[in-house]
C-alpha cells in the first residue's frame, strides 16, 4: 500500500474512529496500531484452510479470529498489520481511486472487527474479509456519479441470448507476446476496464485479477451466479474488442 493510503487506514483505526467519519470513539481493543502490514504480491489470494491427513481444516488466521472474538487489546492491531495492504490493493483495483480505496479499506477492517461474531468459519477468514472488502468497494463505485468515459455495453456489444454468437474478431493473439507491445497493451486493457459500468468492472476484477470463484463473487455482490458469469463474459468481450481495435489500427 502506498505510504499515504497505508498510513490513513492505520491512523484512523488507531484513533478508534468510525471509518464513516463520525469521529466517535471505538472499543478499547481498537488501540494503537503500529508496524508495517504484511505485503502480498499481485494476484495472490488469502490462504484457504488446509487439511492434513484427513484432519479438520485449520485456518492460519484462527488465533487472530479468536483474539477478535475475545476483544483482546492487540487483536485489531494484528488484523491491520496482516491485512491492511491486501484489502487496500483489492479496493483500489475495484474503485480505481486511491482516496476511495482508503475509505473502503478502513470500512472493511472496521466491519470485520465489529462483526467477527458473524464469521462462521465455513471459509478462510481472509476470504471472508475479502468478500467484505469487495462489497464495500463495489458499493463505493456504484455511489459515484456516472463518469463520462463509462459506457453502456449494449452500445458496443450485442445482447447475450441463447443461440446468439458474437461476430468473430481478428485473431491477434500471437502479437500479445511481442515485447514492444507489452506496456501499450496493459494501458489499453486498463482503459477498457475503466470504461466498464461498476457492476461489470467489479465482477471482472474479482474474477480475472483476484481469482475469486463465481460463487464467492455472487455472495460478495449479492447477485445471482448467472449474473456474475454474464458480467465477466461481456466484460471480457469489451476488453477484447478494445484490444482488437488497437491492434488493427494503422501504426
PDB file of N, CA, C and O in Angstrom, residues 44-114:
ATOM      1  N   UNK A  44      -2.245 -12.598  -5.515  1.00  0.00           N
ATOM      2  CA  UNK A  44      -2.207 -13.672  -4.535  1.00  0.00           C
ATOM      3  C   UNK A  44      -3.398 -13.543  -3.609  1.00  0.00           C
ATOM      4  O   UNK A  44      -3.691 -12.474  -3.109  1.00  0.00           O
ATOM      5  N   UNK A  45      -4.092 -14.621  -3.377  1.00  0.00           N
ATOM      6  CA  UNK A  45      -5.299 -14.585  -2.571  1.00  0.00           C
ATOM      7  C   UNK A  45      -5.028 -15.065  -1.157  1.00  0.00           C
ATOM      8  O   UNK A  45      -3.967 -15.572  -0.833  1.00  0.00           O
ATOM      9  N   UNK A  46      -6.048 -14.948  -0.330  1.00  0.00           N
ATOM     10  CA  UNK A  46      -5.930 -15.400   1.047  1.00  0.00           C
ATOM     11  C   UNK A  46      -5.728 -16.903   1.085  1.00  0.00           C
ATOM     12  O   UNK A  46      -6.223 -17.638   0.240  1.00  0.00           O
ATOM     13  N   UNK A  47      -4.990 -17.361   2.086  1.00  0.00           N
ATOM     14  CA  UNK A  47      -4.792 -18.787   2.240  1.00  0.00           C
ATOM     15  C   UNK A  47      -6.089 -19.432   2.692  1.00  0.00           C
ATOM     16  O   UNK A  47      -6.762 -18.958   3.592  1.00  0.00           O
ATOM     17  N   UNK A  48      -6.440 -20.537   2.048  1.00  0.00           N
ATOM     18  CA  UNK A  48      -7.611 -21.281   2.462  1.00  0.00           C
ATOM     19  C   UNK A  48      -7.213 -22.242   3.573  1.00  0.00           C
ATOM     20  O   UNK A  48      -6.061 -22.666   3.669  1.00  0.00           O
ATOM     21  N   UNK A  49      -8.164 -22.602   4.433  1.00  0.00           N
ATOM     22  CA  UNK A  49      -7.850 -23.594   5.454  1.00  0.00           C
ATOM     23  C   UNK A  49      -7.363 -24.870   4.795  1.00  0.00           C
ATOM     24  O   UNK A  49      -7.852 -25.263   3.742  1.00  0.00           O
ATOM     25  N   UNK A  50      -6.388 -25.528   5.393  1.00  0.00           N
ATOM     26  CA  UNK A  50      -5.821 -26.732   4.802  1.00  0.00           C
ATOM     27  C   UNK A  50      -6.111 -27.921   5.691  1.00  0.00           C
ATOM     28  O   UNK A  50      -6.286 -27.807   6.902  1.00  0.00           O
ATOM     29  N   UNK A  51      -6.167 -29.094   5.072  1.00  0.00           N
ATOM     30  CA  UNK A  51      -6.380 -30.311   5.833  1.00  0.00           C
ATOM     31  C   UNK A  51      -5.134 -31.170   5.736  1.00  0.00           C
ATOM     32  O   UNK A  51      -4.466 -31.204   4.716  1.00  0.00           O
ATOM     33  N   UNK A  52      -4.804 -31.853   6.802  1.00  0.00           N
ATOM     34  CA  UNK A  52      -3.636 -32.718   6.842  1.00  0.00           C
ATOM     35  C   UNK A  52      -4.079 -34.102   7.271  1.00  0.00           C
ATOM     36  O   UNK A  52      -4.632 -34.279   8.361  1.00  0.00           O
ATOM     37  N   UNK A  53      -3.824 -35.087   6.388  1.00  0.00           N
ATOM     38  CA  UNK A  53      -4.137 -36.482   6.695  1.00  0.00           C
ATOM     39  C   UNK A  53      -5.573 -36.649   7.184  1.00  0.00           C
ATOM     40  O   UNK A  53      -5.849 -37.355   8.144  1.00  0.00           O
ATOM     41  N   UNK A  54      -6.494 -35.973   6.500  1.00  0.00           N
ATOM     42  CA  UNK A  54      -7.902 -36.141   6.813  1.00  0.00           C
ATOM     43  C   UNK A  54      -8.376 -35.376   8.026  1.00  0.00           C
ATOM     44  O   UNK A  54      -9.534 -35.469   8.410  1.00  0.00           O
ATOM     45  N   UNK A  55      -7.497 -34.612   8.673  1.00  0.00           N
ATOM     46  CA  UNK A  55      -7.916 -33.845   9.840  1.00  0.00           C
ATOM     47  C   UNK A  55      -8.756 -32.643   9.417  1.00  0.00           C
ATOM     48  O   UNK A  55      -8.763 -32.241   8.268  1.00  0.00           O
ATOM     49  N   UNK A  56      -9.429 -32.068  10.385  1.00  0.00           N
ATOM     50  CA  UNK A  56     -10.239 -30.890  10.108  1.00  0.00           C
ATOM     51  C   UNK A  56      -9.349 -29.756   9.613  1.00  0.00           C
ATOM     52  O   UNK A  56      -8.232 -29.569  10.082  1.00  0.00           O
ATOM     53  N   UNK A  57      -9.856 -29.003   8.641  1.00  0.00           N
ATOM     54  CA  UNK A  57      -9.080 -27.905   8.080  1.00  0.00           C
ATOM     55  C   UNK A  57      -8.755 -26.866   9.151  1.00  0.00           C
ATOM     56  O   UNK A  57      -9.570 -26.567  10.010  1.00  0.00           O
ATOM     57  N   UNK A  58      -7.556 -26.319   9.053  1.00  0.00           N
ATOM     58  CA  UNK A  58      -7.094 -25.335  10.030  1.00  0.00           C
ATOM     59  C   UNK A  58      -6.882 -24.004   9.328  1.00  0.00           C
ATOM     60  O   UNK A  58      -6.134 -23.909   8.359  1.00  0.00           O
ATOM     61  N   UNK A  59      -7.541 -22.979   9.812  1.00  0.00           N
ATOM     62  CA  UNK A  59      -7.383 -21.636   9.257  1.00  0.00           C
ATOM     63  C   UNK A  59      -6.158 -21.004   9.899  1.00  0.00           C
ATOM     64  O   UNK A  59      -6.085 -20.897  11.131  1.00  0.00           O
ATOM     65  N   UNK A  60      -5.166 -20.574   9.097  1.00  0.00           N
ATOM     66  CA  UNK A  60      -3.972 -19.953   9.687  1.00  0.00           C
ATOM     67  C   UNK A  60      -4.284 -18.689  10.480  1.00  0.00           C
ATOM     68  O   UNK A  60      -3.471 -18.246  11.288  1.00  0.00           O
ATOM     69  N   UNK A  61      -5.459 -18.099  10.245  1.00  0.00           N
ATOM     70  CA  UNK A  61      -5.860 -16.905  10.990  1.00  0.00           C
ATOM     71  C   UNK A  61      -6.679 -17.245  12.231  1.00  0.00           C
ATOM     72  O   UNK A  61      -7.261 -16.344  12.851  1.00  0.00           O
ATOM     73  N   UNK A  62      -6.713 -18.523  12.603  1.00  0.00           N
ATOM     74  CA  UNK A  62      -7.501 -18.933  13.759  1.00  0.00           C
ATOM     75  C   UNK A  62      -7.196 -18.143  15.025  1.00  0.00           C
ATOM     76  O   UNK A  62      -8.115 -17.642  15.693  1.00  0.00           O
ATOM     77  N   UNK A  63      -5.913 -17.997  15.399  1.00  0.00           N
ATOM     78  CA  UNK A  63      -5.601 -17.221  16.610  1.00  0.00           C
ATOM     79  C   UNK A  63      -6.057 -15.764  16.512  1.00  0.00           C
ATOM     80  O   UNK A  63      -6.501 -15.184  17.507  1.00  0.00           O
ATOM     81  N   UNK A  64      -5.948 -15.188  15.317  1.00  0.00           N
ATOM     82  CA  UNK A  64      -6.404 -13.809  15.129  1.00  0.00           C
ATOM     83  C   UNK A  64      -7.911 -13.715  15.330  1.00  0.00           C
ATOM     84  O   UNK A  64      -8.410 -12.800  16.006  1.00  0.00           O
ATOM     85  N   UNK A  65      -8.640 -14.658  14.754  1.00  0.00           N
ATOM     86  CA  UNK A  65     -10.097 -14.661  14.884  1.00  0.00           C
ATOM     87  C   UNK A  65     -10.504 -14.792  16.348  1.00  0.00           C
ATOM     88  O   UNK A  65     -11.384 -14.066  16.836  1.00  0.00           O
ATOM     89  N   UNK A  66      -9.855 -15.711  17.057  1.00  0.00           N
ATOM     90  CA  UNK A  66     -10.192 -15.895  18.468  1.00  0.00           C
ATOM     91  C   UNK A  66      -9.869 -14.641  19.275  1.00  0.00           C
ATOM     92  O   UNK A  66     -10.603 -14.275  20.199  1.00  0.00           O
ATOM     93  N   UNK A  67      -8.764 -13.981  18.926  1.00  0.00           N
ATOM     94  CA  UNK A  67      -8.421 -12.745  19.615  1.00  0.00           C
ATOM     95  C   UNK A  67      -9.458 -11.663  19.397  1.00  0.00           C
ATOM     96  O   UNK A  67      -9.815 -10.922  20.322  1.00  0.00           O
ATOM     97  N   UNK A  68      -9.961 -11.555  18.172  1.00  0.00           N
ATOM     98  CA  UNK A  68     -11.003 -10.572  17.880  1.00  0.00           C
ATOM     99  C   UNK A  68     -12.284 -10.897  18.639  1.00  0.00           C
ATOM    100  O   UNK A  68     -12.964 -10.003  19.152  1.00  0.00           O
ATOM    101  N   UNK A  69     -12.604 -12.173  18.721  1.00  0.00           N
ATOM    102  CA  UNK A  69     -13.818 -12.567  19.433  1.00  0.00           C
ATOM    103  C   UNK A  69     -13.702 -12.305  20.934  1.00  0.00           C
ATOM    104  O   UNK A  69     -14.685 -11.953  21.588  1.00  0.00           O
ATOM    105  N   UNK A  70     -12.496 -12.481  21.462  1.00  0.00           N
ATOM    106  CA  UNK A  70     -12.287 -12.208  22.892  1.00  0.00           C
ATOM    107  C   UNK A  70     -12.103 -10.726  23.171  1.00  0.00           C
ATOM    108  O   UNK A  70     -12.014 -10.313  24.319  1.00  0.00           O
ATOM    109  N   UNK A  71     -12.013  -9.938  22.094  1.00  0.00           N
ATOM    110  CA  UNK A  71     -11.775  -8.499  22.203  1.00  0.00           C
ATOM    111  C   UNK A  71     -10.438  -8.208  22.875  1.00  0.00           C
ATOM    112  O   UNK A  71     -10.313  -7.290  23.700  1.00  0.00           O
ATOM    113  N   UNK A  72      -9.429  -9.009  22.505  1.00  0.00           N
ATOM    114  CA  UNK A  72      -8.081  -8.760  23.009  1.00  0.00           C
ATOM    115  C   UNK A  72      -7.621  -7.371  22.591  1.00  0.00           C
ATOM    116  O   UNK A  72      -7.928  -6.903  21.485  1.00  0.00           O
ATOM    117  N   UNK A  73      -6.838  -6.746  23.434  1.00  0.00           N
ATOM    118  CA  UNK A  73      -6.414  -5.378  23.178  1.00  0.00           C
ATOM    119  C   UNK A  73      -5.621  -5.194  21.901  1.00  0.00           C
ATOM    120  O   UNK A  73      -5.695  -4.139  21.269  1.00  0.00           O
ATOM    121  N   UNK A  74      -4.837  -6.215  21.496  1.00  0.00           N
ATOM    122  CA  UNK A  74      -3.992  -6.052  20.313  1.00  0.00           C
ATOM    123  C   UNK A  74      -4.553  -6.762  19.086  1.00  0.00           C
ATOM    124  O   UNK A  74      -3.890  -6.837  18.053  1.00  0.00           O
ATOM    125  N   UNK A  75      -5.772  -7.281  19.157  1.00  0.00           N
ATOM    126  CA  UNK A  75      -6.315  -8.069  18.049  1.00  0.00           C
ATOM    127  C   UNK A  75      -6.528  -7.219  16.804  1.00  0.00           C
ATOM    128  O   UNK A  75      -6.187  -7.634  15.689  1.00  0.00           O
ATOM    129  N   UNK A  76      -7.101  -6.028  16.974  1.00  0.00           N
ATOM    130  CA  UNK A  76      -7.324  -5.161  15.815  1.00  0.00           C
ATOM    131  C   UNK A  76      -5.986  -4.726  15.223  1.00  0.00           C
ATOM    132  O   UNK A  76      -5.840  -4.618  14.004  1.00  0.00           O
ATOM    133  N   UNK A  77      -5.019  -4.481  16.089  1.00  0.00           N
ATOM    134  CA  UNK A  77      -3.683  -4.118  15.608  1.00  0.00           C
ATOM    135  C   UNK A  77      -3.120  -5.216  14.713  1.00  0.00           C
ATOM    136  O   UNK A  77      -2.589  -4.952  13.631  1.00  0.00           O
ATOM    137  N   UNK A  78      -3.263  -6.468  15.151  1.00  0.00           N
ATOM    138  CA  UNK A  78      -2.755  -7.583  14.346  1.00  0.00           C
ATOM    139  C   UNK A  78      -3.543  -7.734  13.048  1.00  0.00           C
ATOM    140  O   UNK A  78      -2.980  -8.082  12.009  1.00  0.00           O
ATOM    141  N   UNK A  79      -4.843  -7.477  13.107  1.00  0.00           N
ATOM    142  CA  UNK A  79      -5.671  -7.526  11.899  1.00  0.00           C
ATOM    143  C   UNK A  79      -5.177  -6.524  10.867  1.00  0.00           C
ATOM    144  O   UNK A  79      -5.009  -6.853   9.687  1.00  0.00           O
ATOM    145  N   UNK A  80      -4.932  -5.301  11.299  1.00  0.00           N
ATOM    146  CA  UNK A  80      -4.489  -4.256  10.380  1.00  0.00           C
ATOM    147  C   UNK A  80      -3.091  -4.558   9.852  1.00  0.00           C
ATOM    148  O   UNK A  80      -2.811  -4.391   8.661  1.00  0.00           O
ATOM    149  N   UNK A  81      -2.196  -5.010  10.725  1.00  0.00           N
ATOM    150  CA  UNK A  81      -0.838  -5.323  10.290  1.00  0.00           C
ATOM    151  C   UNK A  81      -0.838  -6.412   9.222  1.00  0.00           C
ATOM    152  O   UNK A  81      -0.060  -6.376   8.277  1.00  0.00           O
ATOM    153  N   UNK A  82      -1.730  -7.375   9.372  1.00  0.00           N
ATOM    154  CA  UNK A  82      -1.740  -8.508   8.452  1.00  0.00           C
ATOM    155  C   UNK A  82      -2.484  -8.222   7.156  1.00  0.00           C
ATOM    156  O   UNK A  82      -2.100  -8.707   6.089  1.00  0.00           O
ATOM    157  N   UNK A  83      -3.552  -7.420   7.220  1.00  0.00           N
ATOM    158  CA  UNK A  83      -4.432  -7.317   6.062  1.00  0.00           C
ATOM    159  C   UNK A  83      -4.603  -5.924   5.468  1.00  0.00           C
ATOM    160  O   UNK A  83      -5.252  -5.788   4.430  1.00  0.00           O
ATOM    161  N   UNK A  84      -4.061  -4.887   6.084  1.00  0.00           N
ATOM    162  CA  UNK A  84      -4.305  -3.535   5.575  1.00  0.00           C
ATOM    163  C   UNK A  84      -3.868  -3.385   4.121  1.00  0.00           C
ATOM    164  O   UNK A  84      -4.602  -2.850   3.284  1.00  0.00           O
ATOM    165  N   UNK A  85      -2.654  -3.835   3.804  1.00  0.00           N
ATOM    166  CA  UNK A  85      -2.164  -3.706   2.433  1.00  0.00           C
ATOM    167  C   UNK A  85      -3.031  -4.490   1.456  1.00  0.00           C
ATOM    168  O   UNK A  85      -3.327  -4.038   0.350  1.00  0.00           O
ATOM    169  N   UNK A  86      -3.422  -5.682   1.863  1.00  0.00           N
ATOM    170  CA  UNK A  86      -4.164  -6.561   0.956  1.00  0.00           C
ATOM    171  C   UNK A  86      -5.536  -5.991   0.615  1.00  0.00           C
ATOM    172  O   UNK A  86      -5.937  -5.959  -0.557  1.00  0.00           O
ATOM    173  N   UNK A  87      -6.271  -5.558   1.636  1.00  0.00           N
ATOM    174  CA  UNK A  87      -7.609  -5.043   1.354  1.00  0.00           C
ATOM    175  C   UNK A  87      -7.529  -3.714   0.604  1.00  0.00           C
ATOM    176  O   UNK A  87      -8.394  -3.411  -0.228  1.00  0.00           O
ATOM    177  N   UNK A  88      -6.494  -2.929   0.878  1.00  0.00           N
ATOM    178  CA  UNK A  88      -6.336  -1.667   0.145  1.00  0.00           C
ATOM    179  C   UNK A  88      -6.106  -1.942  -1.339  1.00  0.00           C
ATOM    180  O   UNK A  88      -6.707  -1.294  -2.202  1.00  0.00           O
ATOM    181  N   UNK A  89      -5.230  -2.894  -1.655  1.00  0.00           N
ATOM    182  CA  UNK A  89      -4.947  -3.186  -3.061  1.00  0.00           C
ATOM    183  C   UNK A  89      -6.188  -3.698  -3.784  1.00  0.00           C
ATOM    184  O   UNK A  89      -6.450  -3.342  -4.930  1.00  0.00           O
ATOM    185  N   UNK A  90      -6.955  -4.552  -3.115  1.00  0.00           N
ATOM    186  CA  UNK A  90      -8.194  -5.027  -3.726  1.00  0.00           C
ATOM    187  C   UNK A  90      -9.147  -3.859  -3.962  1.00  0.00           C
ATOM    188  O   UNK A  90      -9.753  -3.736  -5.031  1.00  0.00           O
ATOM    189  N   UNK A  91      -9.264  -2.981  -2.977  1.00  0.00           N
ATOM    190  CA  UNK A  91     -10.177  -1.839  -3.094  1.00  0.00           C
ATOM    191  C   UNK A  91      -9.769  -0.899  -4.219  1.00  0.00           C
ATOM    192  O   UNK A  91     -10.615  -0.396  -4.961  1.00  0.00           O
ATOM    193  N   UNK A  92      -8.468  -0.654  -4.365  1.00  0.00           N
ATOM    194  CA  UNK A  92      -8.033   0.284  -5.393  1.00  0.00           C
ATOM    195  C   UNK A  92      -8.203  -0.316  -6.783  1.00  0.00           C
ATOM    196  O   UNK A  92      -8.471   0.402  -7.753  1.00  0.00           O
ATOM    197  N   UNK A  93      -8.092  -1.631  -6.905  1.00  0.00           N
ATOM    198  CA  UNK A  93      -8.312  -2.261  -8.206  1.00  0.00           C
ATOM    199  C   UNK A  93      -9.770  -2.160  -8.633  1.00  0.00           C
ATOM    200  O   UNK A  93     -10.075  -2.029  -9.817  1.00  0.00           O
ATOM    201  N   UNK A  94     -10.667  -2.230  -7.666  1.00  0.00           N
ATOM    202  CA  UNK A  94     -12.092  -2.142  -7.995  1.00  0.00           C
ATOM    203  C   UNK A  94     -12.518  -0.696  -8.211  1.00  0.00           C
ATOM    204  O   UNK A  94     -13.194  -0.376  -9.189  1.00  0.00           O
ATOM    205  N   UNK A  95     -12.125   0.191  -7.306  1.00  0.00           N
ATOM    206  CA  UNK A  95     -12.593   1.576  -7.389  1.00  0.00           C
ATOM    207  C   UNK A  95     -11.788   2.423  -8.359  1.00  0.00           C
ATOM    208  O   UNK A  95     -12.295   3.407  -8.896  1.00  0.00           O
ATOM    209  N   UNK A  96     -10.508   2.064  -8.564  1.00  0.00           N
ATOM    210  CA  UNK A  96      -9.649   2.872  -9.420  1.00  0.00           C
ATOM    211  C   UNK A  96      -9.271   4.199  -8.798  1.00  0.00           C
ATOM    212  O   UNK A  96      -8.773   5.091  -9.483  1.00  0.00           O
ATOM    213  N   UNK A  97      -9.466   4.335  -7.493  1.00  0.00           N
ATOM    214  CA  UNK A  97      -9.198   5.601  -6.803  1.00  0.00           C
ATOM    215  C   UNK A  97      -8.490   5.331  -5.490  1.00  0.00           C
ATOM    216  O   UNK A  97      -8.988   4.558  -4.662  1.00  0.00           O
ATOM    217  N   UNK A  98      -7.336   5.979  -5.276  1.00  0.00           N
ATOM    218  CA  UNK A  98      -6.617   5.810  -4.017  1.00  0.00           C
ATOM    219  C   UNK A  98      -7.436   6.314  -2.834  1.00  0.00           C
ATOM    220  O   UNK A  98      -7.471   5.693  -1.768  1.00  0.00           O
ATOM    221  N   UNK A  99      -8.081   7.460  -3.024  1.00  0.00           N
ATOM    222  CA  UNK A  99      -8.865   8.044  -1.933  1.00  0.00           C
ATOM    223  C   UNK A  99     -10.037   7.143  -1.556  1.00  0.00           C
ATOM    224  O   UNK A  99     -10.283   6.882  -0.370  1.00  0.00           O
ATOM    225  N   UNK A 100     -10.766   6.662  -2.561  1.00  0.00           N
ATOM    226  CA  UNK A 100     -11.888   5.768  -2.278  1.00  0.00           C
ATOM    227  C   UNK A 100     -11.399   4.466  -1.653  1.00  0.00           C
ATOM    228  O   UNK A 100     -12.052   3.898  -0.768  1.00  0.00           O
ATOM    229  N   UNK A 101     -10.249   3.981  -2.122  1.00  0.00           N
ATOM    230  CA  UNK A 101      -9.714   2.726  -1.598  1.00  0.00           C
ATOM    231  C   UNK A 101      -9.353   2.851  -0.122  1.00  0.00           C
ATOM    232  O   UNK A 101      -9.525   1.904   0.647  1.00  0.00           O
ATOM    233  N   UNK A 102      -8.839   4.013   0.285  1.00  0.00           N
ATOM    234  CA  UNK A 102      -8.538   4.231   1.702  1.00  0.00           C
ATOM    235  C   UNK A 102      -9.805   4.097   2.540  1.00  0.00           C
ATOM    236  O   UNK A 102      -9.816   3.434   3.584  1.00  0.00           O
ATOM    237  N   UNK A 103     -10.878   4.729   2.085  1.00  0.00           N
ATOM    238  CA  UNK A 103     -12.138   4.671   2.824  1.00  0.00           C
ATOM    239  C   UNK A 103     -12.678   3.247   2.866  1.00  0.00           C
ATOM    240  O   UNK A 103     -13.183   2.787   3.905  1.00  0.00           O
ATOM    241  N   UNK A 104     -12.586   2.554   1.733  1.00  0.00           N
ATOM    242  CA  UNK A 104     -13.079   1.179   1.670  1.00  0.00           C
ATOM    243  C   UNK A 104     -12.282   0.279   2.602  1.00  0.00           C
ATOM    244  O   UNK A 104     -12.853  -0.550   3.330  1.00  0.00           O
ATOM    245  N   UNK A 105     -10.959   0.422   2.600  1.00  0.00           N
ATOM    246  CA  UNK A 105     -10.117  -0.416   3.456  1.00  0.00           C
ATOM    247  C   UNK A 105     -10.432  -0.181   4.927  1.00  0.00           C
ATOM    248  O   UNK A 105     -10.536  -1.128   5.721  1.00  0.00           O
ATOM    249  N   UNK A 106     -10.583   1.077   5.315  1.00  0.00           N
ATOM    250  CA  UNK A 106     -10.942   1.400   6.696  1.00  0.00           C
ATOM    251  C   UNK A 106     -12.277   0.752   7.064  1.00  0.00           C
ATOM    252  O   UNK A 106     -12.423   0.138   8.127  1.00  0.00           O
ATOM    253  N   UNK A 107     -13.243   0.905   6.163  1.00  0.00           N
ATOM    254  CA  UNK A 107     -14.582   0.387   6.420  1.00  0.00           C
ATOM    255  C   UNK A 107     -14.564  -1.133   6.532  1.00  0.00           C
ATOM    256  O   UNK A 107     -15.212  -1.715   7.416  1.00  0.00           O
ATOM    257  N   UNK A 108     -13.822  -1.798   5.633  1.00  0.00           N
ATOM    258  CA  UNK A 108     -13.786  -3.258   5.630  1.00  0.00           C
ATOM    259  C   UNK A 108     -13.136  -3.810   6.898  1.00  0.00           C
ATOM    260  O   UNK A 108     -13.642  -4.763   7.510  1.00  0.00           O
ATOM    261  N   UNK A 109     -12.015  -3.221   7.309  1.00  0.00           N
ATOM    262  CA  UNK A 109     -11.337  -3.692   8.515  1.00  0.00           C
ATOM    263  C   UNK A 109     -12.183  -3.430   9.757  1.00  0.00           C
ATOM    264  O   UNK A 109     -12.256  -4.259  10.671  1.00  0.00           O
ATOM    265  N   UNK A 110     -12.813  -2.270   9.785  1.00  0.00           N
ATOM    266  CA  UNK A 110     -13.692  -1.929  10.905  1.00  0.00           C
ATOM    267  C   UNK A 110     -14.854  -2.913  10.981  1.00  0.00           C
ATOM    268  O   UNK A 110     -15.205  -3.416  12.055  1.00  0.00           O
ATOM    269  N   UNK A 111     -15.465  -3.192   9.824  1.00  0.00           N
ATOM    270  CA  UNK A 111     -16.600  -4.113   9.780  1.00  0.00           C
ATOM    271  C   UNK A 111     -16.193  -5.508  10.232  1.00  0.00           C
ATOM    272  O   UNK A 111     -16.917  -6.170  10.989  1.00  0.00           O
ATOM    273  N   UNK A 112     -15.035  -5.979   9.765  1.00  0.00           N
ATOM    274  CA  UNK A 112     -14.572  -7.310  10.148  1.00  0.00           C
ATOM    275  C   UNK A 112     -14.374  -7.414  11.655  1.00  0.00           C
ATOM    276  O   UNK A 112     -14.738  -8.422  12.277  1.00  0.00           O
ATOM    277  N   UNK A 113     -13.802  -6.377  12.258  1.00  0.00           N
ATOM    278  CA  UNK A 113     -13.569  -6.396  13.700  1.00  0.00           C
ATOM    279  C   UNK A 113     -14.887  -6.347  14.475  1.00  0.00           C
ATOM    280  O   UNK A 113     -15.069  -7.071  15.465  1.00  0.00           O
ATOM    281  N   UNK A 114     -15.807  -5.504  14.019  1.00  0.00           N
ATOM    282  CA  UNK A 114     -17.072  -5.325  14.735  1.00  0.00           C
ATOM    283  C   UNK A 114     -18.025  -6.498  14.560  1.00  0.00           C
ATOM    284  O   UNK A 114     -18.848  -6.780  15.437  1.00  0.00           O
TER     285      UNK A 114
END
